[in-house]
Amino acid sequence: MTSRRPASSHLPRSKGAERENARPKGAAILAVGMTPEQAGSVTSRLFGALGAEIVTAPFEDLENVRLSDVIAVVSPVVSAAFDAVDVAQRLALLGFTGHYVAYAPTLPDRELVRQEVREAAPDLAFEIIETGRGPYLAAS
């Protein structure tokens, strides 16, 4: 039986040994721009039960993550601080060779987003997933 890693962790913003210890130690999923709670919910919905460690990092801290231990990166297509093109460009610049998955409830033109990301980072394995909006409350 294998031991289960912590459900999620957050990279500290301080420099030094503490940051080194917080880096992923094996196969990990990196959730960009999400809280640990959001990351746990989103990654389980998108990836199922892979058993991988979930690590969160703000977009501006991507260069501080040891990407060689990351099997997949997940982020929203658009957030207040970045979009999927920004993340793809940064990952390509940092030499990331895993998979990048961006998600959104719905997209008006999914292929346009895919094309923009592929133009920005042509060697990156990229996928977009539309999660849907979920149930709505019925009006009485």
mmCIF file of C-alpha atoms in Angstrom, residues 11-135:
data_model
loop_
_atom_site.group_PDB
_atom_site.id
_atom_site.type_symbol
_atom_site.label_atom_id
_atom_site.label_comp_id
_atom_site.label_asym_id
_atom_site.label_seq_id
_atom_site.Cartn_x
_atom_site.Cartn_y
_atom_site.Cartn_z
ATOM 1 C CA LEU A 11 4.562 27.599 -1.951
ATOM 2 C CA PRO A 12 5.607 30.186 0.603
ATOM 3 C CA ARG A 13 6.457 33.607 -0.768
ATOM 4 C CA SER A 14 9.580 33.939 1.386
ATOM 5 C CA LYS A 15 12.993 32.959 0.043
ATOM 6 C CA GLY A 16 15.388 30.385 1.474
ATOM 7 C CA ALA A 17 15.237 26.851 2.839
ATOM 8 C CA GLU A 18 11.541 27.042 3.652
ATOM 9 C CA ARG A 19 10.727 27.500 -0.042
ATOM 10 C CA GLU A 20 13.018 24.610 -1.053
ATOM 11 C CA ASN A 21 11.211 22.272 1.351
ATOM 12 C CA ALA A 22 7.806 23.290 -0.050
ATOM 13 C CA ARG A 23 8.655 22.317 -3.599
ATOM 14 C CA PRO A 24 7.054 19.168 -4.991
ATOM 15 C CA LYS A 25 8.969 15.975 -4.192
ATOM 16 C CA GLY A 26 7.581 13.726 -6.957
ATOM 17 C CA ALA A 27 4.868 13.755 -9.591
ATOM 18 C CA ALA A 28 2.768 16.822 -8.859
ATOM 19 C CA ILE A 29 -0.024 18.851 -10.379
ATOM 20 C CA LEU A 30 0.646 22.588 -10.221
ATOM 21 C CA ALA A 31 -2.433 24.789 -9.823
ATOM 22 C CA VAL A 32 -1.656 28.359 -10.864
ATOM 23 C CA GLY A 33 -3.500 31.262 -9.284
ATOM 24 C CA MET A 34 -5.776 29.169 -7.052
ATOM 25 C CA THR A 35 -6.207 28.663 -3.335
ATOM 26 C CA PRO A 36 -5.478 25.139 -2.057
ATOM 27 C CA GLU A 37 -9.241 24.564 -1.694
ATOM 28 C CA GLN A 38 -9.948 25.641 -5.283
ATOM 29 C CA ALA A 39 -7.013 23.576 -6.531
ATOM 30 C CA GLY A 40 -8.261 20.426 -4.792
ATOM 31 C CA SER A 41 -11.744 20.826 -6.218
ATOM 32 C CA VAL A 42 -10.660 21.737 -9.752
ATOM 33 C CA THR A 43 -7.948 19.095 -10.082
ATOM 34 C CA SER A 44 -10.166 16.281 -8.795
ATOM 35 C CA ARG A 45 -12.845 17.341 -11.274
ATOM 36 C CA LEU A 46 -10.404 17.582 -14.207
ATOM 37 C CA PHE A 47 -7.949 14.768 -13.456
ATOM 38 C CA GLY A 48 -9.827 12.383 -11.162
ATOM 39 C CA ALA A 49 -7.913 10.507 -8.478
ATOM 40 C CA LEU A 50 -4.366 10.485 -9.856
ATOM 41 C CA GLY A 51 -2.853 10.400 -6.385
ATOM 42 C CA ALA A 52 -0.484 13.202 -7.344
ATOM 43 C CA GLU A 53 0.471 15.944 -4.938
ATOM 44 C CA ILE A 54 -1.307 19.226 -5.650
ATOM 45 C CA VAL A 55 0.854 22.327 -5.356
ATOM 46 C CA THR A 56 -0.443 25.883 -5.707
ATOM 47 C CA ALA A 57 1.519 28.920 -6.816
ATOM 48 C CA PRO A 58 0.641 32.445 -7.854
ATOM 49 C CA PHE A 59 1.440 33.237 -11.486
ATOM 50 C CA GLU A 60 4.253 35.581 -10.473
ATOM 51 C CA ASP A 61 5.997 32.742 -8.551
ATOM 52 C CA LEU A 62 6.148 30.171 -11.379
ATOM 53 C CA GLU A 63 9.917 30.522 -11.725
ATOM 54 C CA ASN A 64 10.265 29.358 -8.098
ATOM 55 C CA VAL A 65 8.624 25.968 -8.710
ATOM 56 C CA ARG A 66 10.794 22.988 -9.631
ATOM 57 C CA LEU A 67 8.878 22.168 -12.812
ATOM 58 C CA SER A 68 10.798 18.946 -13.422
ATOM 59 C CA ASP A 69 8.598 17.372 -10.711
ATOM 60 C CA VAL A 70 5.340 18.669 -12.229
ATOM 61 C CA ILE A 71 3.381 16.371 -14.553
ATOM 62 C CA ALA A 72 0.598 18.864 -15.298
ATOM 63 C CA VAL A 73 -0.165 22.532 -14.806
ATOM 64 C CA VAL A 74 -3.751 23.722 -14.486
ATOM 65 C CA SER A 75 -5.078 27.284 -14.466
ATOM 66 C CA PRO A 76 -8.164 29.236 -15.366
ATOM 67 C CA VAL A 77 -8.253 30.442 -18.980
ATOM 68 C CA VAL A 78 -8.641 33.999 -17.663
ATOM 69 C CA SER A 79 -8.091 35.497 -14.223
ATOM 70 C CA ALA A 80 -7.567 39.015 -12.859
ATOM 71 C CA ALA A 81 -3.765 38.553 -12.896
ATOM 72 C CA PHE A 82 -3.081 36.434 -16.024
ATOM 73 C CA ASP A 83 -4.547 34.464 -18.888
ATOM 74 C CA ALA A 84 -3.713 31.143 -20.529
ATOM 75 C CA VAL A 85 -1.347 32.783 -23.038
ATOM 76 C CA ASP A 86 0.640 34.352 -20.171
ATOM 77 C CA VAL A 87 0.929 30.992 -18.391
ATOM 78 C CA ALA A 88 1.872 29.133 -21.587
ATOM 79 C CA GLN A 89 4.583 31.665 -22.450
ATOM 80 C CA ARG A 90 6.047 31.508 -18.940
ATOM 81 C CA LEU A 91 5.988 27.690 -18.887
ATOM 82 C CA ALA A 92 7.710 27.535 -22.282
ATOM 83 C CA LEU A 93 10.321 30.059 -21.163
ATOM 84 C CA LEU A 94 10.998 27.943 -18.057
ATOM 85 C CA GLY A 95 11.396 24.765 -20.143
ATOM 86 C CA PHE A 96 8.277 22.963 -18.884
ATOM 87 C CA THR A 97 7.721 19.692 -20.782
ATOM 88 C CA GLY A 98 4.541 18.367 -19.157
ATOM 89 C CA HIS A 99 0.902 19.116 -19.923
ATOM 90 C CA TYR A 100 -0.850 22.446 -19.468
ATOM 91 C CA VAL A 101 -4.626 22.415 -18.994
ATOM 92 C CA ALA A 102 -6.665 25.620 -18.876
ATOM 93 C CA TYR A 103 -10.301 25.548 -17.826
ATOM 94 C CA ALA A 104 -13.326 27.828 -18.040
ATOM 95 C CA PRO A 105 -17.039 27.345 -17.449
ATOM 96 C CA THR A 106 -17.766 28.119 -21.124
ATOM 97 C CA LEU A 107 -15.915 29.822 -23.955
ATOM 98 C CA PRO A 108 -17.403 31.682 -26.916
ATOM 99 C CA ASP A 109 -14.556 30.511 -29.201
ATOM 100 C CA ARG A 110 -12.540 27.653 -27.743
ATOM 101 C CA GLU A 111 -10.480 27.172 -30.919
ATOM 102 C CA LEU A 112 -9.391 30.824 -30.946
ATOM 103 C CA VAL A 113 -7.995 30.452 -27.423
ATOM 104 C CA ARG A 114 -6.294 27.175 -28.375
ATOM 105 C CA GLN A 115 -4.738 28.820 -31.454
ATOM 106 C CA GLU A 116 -3.449 31.818 -29.451
ATOM 107 C CA VAL A 117 -1.838 29.549 -26.855
ATOM 108 C CA ARG A 118 -0.270 27.314 -29.509
ATOM 109 C CA GLU A 119 1.151 30.369 -31.299
ATOM 110 C CA ALA A 120 2.601 31.655 -28.017
ATOM 111 C CA ALA A 121 4.065 28.269 -26.970
ATOM 112 C CA PRO A 122 4.036 25.839 -29.922
ATOM 113 C CA ASP A 123 5.945 23.042 -28.151
ATOM 114 C CA LEU A 124 3.683 22.964 -25.086
ATOM 115 C CA ALA A 125 1.146 20.113 -24.746
ATOM 116 C CA PHE A 126 -1.998 22.199 -24.207
ATOM 117 C CA GLU A 127 -5.672 21.434 -23.672
ATOM 118 C CA ILE A 128 -8.737 23.521 -22.848
ATOM 119 C CA ILE A 129 -11.570 22.054 -20.821
ATOM 120 C CA GLU A 130 -14.977 23.661 -20.514
ATOM 121 C CA THR A 131 -16.391 22.762 -17.107
ATOM 122 C CA GLY A 132 -19.926 24.056 -17.651
ATOM 123 C CA ARG A 133 -21.730 26.474 -15.419
ATOM 124 C CA GLY A 134 -23.342 23.926 -13.118
ATOM 125 C CA PRO A 135 -26.916 23.844 -11.870
#
